[in-house]
Amino acid sequence: MRVRGAVCCVMLLALTAHGDEADYAIARAAMVDEVYFYATLARDTGEAALNEDVMQALGTVERHEFVPARQKPFAYENRPLPIGYGQTISQPYIVAIMTDLIEPGGGDVVLEIGTGSGYQAAILSALVHHVYSIEIIEPLADGAAARLARLGHDNITTKLGDGYYGWQEHAPFDAIVVTAAASHIPPSLVRQLRPGGRMIIPVGGQFTTQQLLLLTKTDDEKIITRQIAAVRFVPLTGEHQDE
Ligand code: SAM
């Protein structure tokens, strides 16, 4: 794993809503360096902070394609941005660590809850065999499906629905990525995780501290939970009840 160079802390580029591809590419590279820098700070073991494949996906997927026109100048800032309907595209650093923690492999089938803009799904699609993604807000679901098709992500299947129940038809999943904060861990998602699988999920209320949890299902179907970090996500909505 090569050590990344100096972090570009100051974004010298003034990207416009119509920034050209070269400007975006430079801004994206700076964003990747910044994400790596923060991941290194968070991990004090001396190990590589993030898997190189994850960094490469982050450096390839064009975040400016996933944000509304007026947000494009800020597309490569390391922060969440509004995507409409009170929702956000997640902070690149959080996308990176969530992706890294599920240890994506080339043969994996992954479920994402909360398609939003489609950005997290696009990052996953570069790393795994197939991504299934569920979004509860119809215009976001439609917009993401059209965007992902236009950008050529042909290993992503999306649907409109309440992700609390998962997607039984395509289970079990090697990994599940939940990108909205749940009040508790949805039992259906645990059931749909294959033995050996990993789930990353923010848990907590809208106005209380949320914890990003990594769940691993052992081969004998026990759940091991690791607390990763305090985070802030929009809530997992829907009228769902435990089954
Ligand atoms: N992954 C997204 C991306 O890359 O742009 C960002 C996700 S945003 C932080 C959370 C998303 O979860 C929102 O689009 C929201 O509408 C969606 N969501 C909330 N509750 C949901 C549910 N029960 N089922 C599916 N999606 C849900």
Tab-separated table of C-alpha atoms and ligand atoms in Angstrom:
chain	number	residue	atom	x	y	z
A	1	MET	CA	0.000	0.000	0.000
A	2	ARG	CA	1.625	3.185	-1.032
A	3	VAL	CA	1.622	6.101	1.370
A	4	ARG	CA	-0.268	9.033	0.043
A	5	GLY	CA	1.478	12.327	-0.519
A	6	ALA	CA	0.885	15.610	1.187
A	7	VAL	CA	-2.716	16.444	1.732
A	8	CYS	CA	-4.106	19.276	-0.287
A	9	CYS	CA	-5.904	21.150	2.477
A	10	VAL	CA	-6.777	24.223	0.490
A	11	MET	CA	-8.945	23.830	-2.551
A	12	LEU	CA	-7.334	26.284	-4.960
A	13	LEU	CA	-9.785	25.599	-7.707
A	14	ALA	CA	-12.909	27.655	-7.952
A	15	LEU	CA	-15.182	25.104	-9.587
A	16	THR	CA	-18.199	26.556	-11.300
A	17	ALA	CA	-21.515	24.866	-11.941
A	18	HIS	CA	-20.088	24.195	-15.407
A	19	GLY	CA	-16.559	23.262	-14.297
A	20	ASP	CA	-14.703	21.310	-16.922
A	21	GLU	CA	-13.698	17.678	-16.516
A	22	ALA	CA	-10.010	18.462	-15.880
A	23	ASP	CA	-10.907	20.793	-12.999
A	24	TYR	CA	-13.195	18.169	-11.541
A	25	ALA	CA	-10.484	15.509	-11.828
A	26	ILE	CA	-7.980	17.685	-9.927
A	27	ALA	CA	-10.548	18.535	-7.256
A	28	ARG	CA	-11.455	14.839	-6.950
A	29	ALA	CA	-7.810	13.852	-6.451
A	30	ALA	CA	-7.490	16.473	-3.689
A	31	MET	CA	-10.643	15.116	-2.051
A	32	VAL	CA	-9.222	11.587	-2.098
A	33	ASP	CA	-6.020	12.796	-0.421
A	34	GLU	CA	-8.033	14.601	2.237
A	35	VAL	CA	-10.174	11.525	2.924
A	36	TYR	CA	-7.053	9.397	3.242
A	37	PHE	CA	-5.494	11.919	5.600
A	38	TYR	CA	-8.502	11.852	7.942
A	39	ALA	CA	-8.680	8.060	7.790
A	40	THR	CA	-5.004	7.940	8.807
A	41	LEU	CA	-5.681	10.221	11.777
A	42	ALA	CA	-8.596	8.030	12.853
A	43	ARG	CA	-6.512	4.872	12.661
A	44	ASP	CA	-3.458	4.892	14.874
A	45	THR	CA	-2.272	1.347	14.222
A	46	GLY	CA	0.209	2.168	11.463
A	47	GLU	CA	-1.760	-0.040	9.054
A	48	ALA	CA	-2.959	1.288	5.721
A	49	ALA	CA	-5.856	3.586	6.555
A	50	LEU	CA	-8.097	2.486	3.695
A	51	ASN	CA	-7.946	-0.251	1.111
A	52	GLU	CA	-6.357	0.927	-2.145
A	53	ASP	CA	-9.323	-0.340	-4.218
A	54	VAL	CA	-11.704	1.777	-2.159
A	55	MET	CA	-9.484	4.825	-2.680
A	56	GLN	CA	-9.407	4.120	-6.392
A	57	ALA	CA	-13.202	3.922	-6.575
A	58	LEU	CA	-13.414	7.228	-4.702
A	59	GLY	CA	-10.971	8.737	-7.183
A	60	THR	CA	-12.906	7.472	-10.178
A	61	VAL	CA	-16.602	7.989	-9.468
A	62	GLU	CA	-17.598	11.512	-10.508
A	63	ARG	CA	-19.339	12.945	-7.447
A	64	HIS	CA	-20.253	16.084	-9.405
A	65	GLU	CA	-22.622	13.913	-11.481
A	66	PHE	CA	-24.572	13.011	-8.326
A	67	VAL	CA	-25.347	16.481	-6.966
A	68	PRO	CA	-27.811	19.156	-8.158
A	69	ALA	CA	-26.370	21.810	-10.516
A	70	ARG	CA	-26.075	24.483	-7.818
A	71	GLN	CA	-24.028	22.107	-5.627
A	72	LYS	CA	-21.514	21.175	-8.348
A	73	PRO	CA	-18.946	23.811	-7.281
A	74	PHE	CA	-18.821	22.040	-3.900
A	75	ALA	CA	-18.986	18.454	-5.207
A	76	TYR	CA	-15.449	17.576	-4.074
A	77	GLU	CA	-15.583	19.164	-0.652
A	78	ASN	CA	-15.402	16.562	2.100
A	79	ARG	CA	-18.894	17.162	3.436
A	80	PRO	CA	-22.492	16.101	2.864
A	81	LEU	CA	-24.476	18.157	0.345
A	82	PRO	CA	-28.229	18.619	-0.129
A	83	ILE	CA	-29.827	16.556	-2.898
A	84	GLY	CA	-33.436	17.734	-2.404
A	85	TYR	CA	-36.416	16.389	-0.425
A	86	GLY	CA	-34.549	17.127	2.818
A	87	GLN	CA	-31.925	14.459	2.018
A	88	THR	CA	-28.172	14.524	1.517
A	89	ILE	CA	-25.371	12.824	-0.361
A	90	SER	CA	-23.081	11.563	2.422
A	91	GLN	CA	-19.661	12.982	3.281
A	92	PRO	CA	-16.957	11.317	1.133
A	93	TYR	CA	-14.962	10.320	4.233
A	94	ILE	CA	-17.987	8.493	5.656
A	95	VAL	CA	-18.692	6.826	2.288
A	96	ALA	CA	-15.051	5.702	2.211
A	97	ILE	CA	-14.952	4.190	5.707
A	98	MET	CA	-18.355	2.519	5.367
A	99	THR	CA	-17.267	0.969	2.081
A	100	ASP	CA	-13.907	-0.080	3.500
A	101	LEU	CA	-15.424	-1.658	6.620
A	102	ILE	CA	-17.646	-4.054	4.687
A	103	GLU	CA	-14.463	-5.374	2.973
A	104	PRO	CA	-15.982	-5.478	-0.505
A	105	GLY	CA	-14.865	-8.324	-2.744
A	106	GLY	CA	-15.216	-8.780	-6.505
A	107	GLY	CA	-17.753	-11.586	-6.160
A	108	ASP	CA	-19.929	-9.917	-3.524
A	109	VAL	CA	-23.606	-9.113	-3.759
A	110	VAL	CA	-24.363	-6.026	-1.653
A	111	LEU	CA	-27.586	-4.423	-0.483
A	112	GLU	CA	-27.712	-0.673	0.115
A	113	ILE	CA	-30.558	0.990	2.005
A	114	GLY	CA	-31.048	4.643	1.028
A	115	THR	CA	-30.060	5.098	-2.645
A	116	GLY	CA	-30.343	8.900	-2.400
A	117	SER	CA	-28.262	10.314	-5.244
A	118	GLY	CA	-26.828	6.900	-6.174
A	119	TYR	CA	-23.248	7.898	-5.262
A	120	GLN	CA	-22.621	5.226	-2.606
A	121	ALA	CA	-24.134	2.602	-4.923
A	122	ALA	CA	-21.799	3.756	-7.717
A	123	ILE	CA	-18.744	3.443	-5.429
A	124	LEU	CA	-19.839	-0.066	-4.424
A	125	SER	CA	-20.515	-1.051	-8.030
A	126	ALA	CA	-16.847	-0.472	-8.866
A	127	LEU	CA	-15.830	-2.981	-6.187
A	128	VAL	CA	-18.398	-5.785	-6.083
A	129	HIS	CA	-20.314	-8.098	-8.402
A	130	HIS	CA	-23.781	-6.597	-7.932
A	131	VAL	CA	-25.451	-3.864	-5.886
A	132	TYR	CA	-29.136	-3.806	-4.934
A	133	SER	CA	-30.297	-0.457	-3.604
A	134	ILE	CA	-33.628	0.693	-2.122
A	135	GLU	CA	-34.886	4.272	-1.786
A	136	ILE	CA	-38.122	5.355	-0.105
A	137	ILE	CA	-38.593	8.786	-1.795
A	138	GLU	CA	-39.922	8.287	-5.309
A	139	PRO	CA	-38.326	11.252	-7.139
A	140	LEU	CA	-34.928	10.378	-5.608
A	141	ALA	CA	-35.348	6.708	-6.563
A	142	ASP	CA	-36.300	7.670	-10.138
A	143	GLY	CA	-33.505	10.235	-10.417
A	144	ALA	CA	-30.842	7.849	-9.122
A	145	ALA	CA	-31.996	5.010	-11.407
A	146	ALA	CA	-31.803	7.277	-14.466
A	147	ARG	CA	-28.426	8.726	-13.412
A	148	LEU	CA	-26.836	5.347	-12.733
A	149	ALA	CA	-28.068	4.021	-16.097
A	150	ARG	CA	-26.764	7.111	-17.917
A	151	LEU	CA	-23.359	6.709	-16.256
A	152	GLY	CA	-23.188	3.049	-17.293
A	153	HIS	CA	-23.437	1.359	-13.867
A	154	ASP	CA	-25.056	-1.792	-15.200
A	155	ASN	CA	-24.441	-3.915	-12.079
A	156	ILE	CA	-26.819	-1.878	-9.889
A	157	THR	CA	-30.517	-2.697	-9.481
A	158	THR	CA	-32.647	-0.123	-7.688
A	159	LYS	CA	-36.193	-0.074	-6.402
A	160	LEU	CA	-38.619	2.201	-4.608
A	161	GLY	CA	-39.573	0.893	-1.193
A	162	ASP	CA	-38.966	0.727	2.526
A	163	GLY	CA	-35.483	-0.666	2.985
A	164	TYR	CA	-36.262	-1.638	6.578
A	165	TYR	CA	-37.506	-4.952	5.178
A	166	GLY	CA	-34.480	-5.506	2.932
A	167	TRP	CA	-34.883	-7.287	-0.390
A	168	GLN	CA	-35.690	-10.919	0.376
A	169	GLU	CA	-35.827	-11.957	-3.287
A	170	HIS	CA	-32.071	-11.337	-3.694
A	171	ALA	CA	-30.912	-12.407	-0.220
A	172	PRO	CA	-28.624	-13.497	1.284
A	173	PHE	CA	-26.223	-10.585	0.874
A	174	ASP	CA	-22.478	-10.602	1.451
A	175	ALA	CA	-22.777	-7.111	2.858
A	176	ILE	CA	-25.435	-4.530	3.704
A	177	VAL	CA	-24.808	-0.783	3.796
A	178	VAL	CA	-27.478	1.318	5.518
A	179	THR	CA	-27.118	5.027	4.790
A	180	ALA	CA	-29.914	6.398	7.022
A	181	ALA	CA	-30.016	6.222	10.821
A	182	ALA	CA	-32.264	3.526	12.283
A	183	SER	CA	-33.634	3.586	15.842
A	184	HIS	CA	-32.651	-0.085	16.091
A	185	ILE	CA	-31.122	-2.756	13.907
A	186	PRO	CA	-33.819	-4.006	11.503
A	187	PRO	CA	-34.290	-7.759	12.132
A	188	SER	CA	-35.006	-8.481	8.437
A	189	LEU	CA	-31.641	-7.044	7.458
A	190	VAL	CA	-29.875	-9.280	9.971
A	191	ARG	CA	-31.735	-12.290	8.568
A	192	GLN	CA	-30.785	-11.364	4.995
A	193	LEU	CA	-27.062	-11.184	5.780
A	194	ARG	CA	-25.255	-14.378	4.876
A	195	PRO	CA	-23.024	-16.118	7.461
A	196	GLY	CA	-19.650	-14.368	7.224
A	197	GLY	CA	-21.383	-11.218	5.968
A	198	ARG	CA	-20.935	-7.644	7.241
A	199	MET	CA	-23.458	-4.871	7.808
A	200	ILE	CA	-22.603	-1.224	8.418
A	201	ILE	CA	-25.410	0.848	9.910
A	202	PRO	CA	-25.853	4.126	11.812
A	203	VAL	CA	-28.091	3.601	14.845
A	204	GLY	CA	-29.654	6.350	16.960
A	205	GLY	CA	-32.304	9.047	16.932
A	206	GLN	CA	-32.459	12.181	14.808
A	207	PHE	CA	-31.603	14.427	17.745
A	208	THR	CA	-29.431	12.059	19.770
A	209	THR	CA	-25.949	10.746	19.173
A	210	GLN	CA	-25.866	8.092	16.503
A	211	GLN	CA	-23.274	5.346	16.427
A	212	LEU	CA	-21.956	3.781	13.270
A	213	LEU	CA	-22.027	0.035	13.945
A	214	LEU	CA	-20.301	-2.771	12.087
A	215	LEU	CA	-22.098	-6.103	12.477
A	216	THR	CA	-20.501	-9.358	11.435
A	217	LYS	CA	-22.519	-12.561	11.187
A	218	THR	CA	-20.367	-15.537	12.122
A	219	ASP	CA	-20.574	-18.890	10.354
A	220	ASP	CA	-22.730	-20.164	13.220
A	221	GLU	CA	-24.997	-17.108	12.795
A	222	LYS	CA	-23.933	-15.176	15.895
A	223	ILE	CA	-23.783	-11.386	15.532
A	224	ILE	CA	-20.635	-9.551	16.580
A	225	THR	CA	-21.055	-5.782	16.882
A	226	ARG	CA	-18.281	-3.220	16.767
A	227	GLN	CA	-18.811	0.479	17.458
A	228	ILE	CA	-16.967	2.544	14.836
A	229	ALA	CA	-17.680	6.251	15.360
A	230	ALA	CA	-20.241	8.849	16.331
A	231	VAL	CA	-22.005	10.010	13.178
A	232	ARG	CA	-24.916	12.112	11.983
A	233	PHE	CA	-27.278	10.722	9.345
A	234	VAL	CA	-30.778	11.579	8.172
A	235	PRO	CA	-33.324	9.184	9.712
A	236	LEU	CA	-34.530	5.891	8.298
A	237	THR	CA	-38.161	6.735	7.643
A	238	GLY	CA	-41.215	4.625	6.814
A	239	GLU	CA	-44.171	3.154	8.615
A	240	HIS	CA	-42.423	-0.154	9.197
A	241	GLN	CA	-43.142	-2.401	12.132
A	242	ASP	CA	-41.014	-5.312	13.246
A	243	GLU	CA	-42.087	-8.517	11.569
B	1	SAM	N1	-26.527	6.740	-0.125
B	1	SAM	C1	-26.972	8.047	-0.556
B	1	SAM	C2	-26.068	8.659	-1.574
B	1	SAM	O1	-25.028	8.096	-1.883
B	1	SAM	O2	-26.456	9.711	-2.082
B	1	SAM	C3	-27.161	9.015	0.579
B	1	SAM	C4	-28.205	8.596	1.484
B	1	SAM	S1	-29.046	9.829	2.399
B	1	SAM	C5	-27.870	10.157	3.656
B	1	SAM	C6	-30.229	8.690	3.114
B	1	SAM	C7	-31.260	8.209	2.118
B	1	SAM	O3	-32.020	7.176	2.760
B	1	SAM	C8	-32.245	9.271	1.681
B	1	SAM	O4	-32.288	9.355	0.289
B	1	SAM	C9	-33.564	8.779	2.269
B	1	SAM	O5	-34.690	9.135	1.490
B	1	SAM	C10	-33.342	7.288	2.300
B	1	SAM	N2	-34.205	6.559	3.222
B	1	SAM	C11	-34.658	6.945	4.451
B	1	SAM	N3	-35.426	5.981	4.991
B	1	SAM	C12	-35.466	4.965	4.095
B	1	SAM	C13	-36.099	3.689	4.086
B	1	SAM	N4	-36.869	3.262	5.098
B	1	SAM	N5	-35.911	2.888	3.011
B	1	SAM	C14	-35.143	3.309	1.951
B	1	SAM	N6	-34.540	4.518	1.903
B	1	SAM	C15	-34.691	5.325	2.959
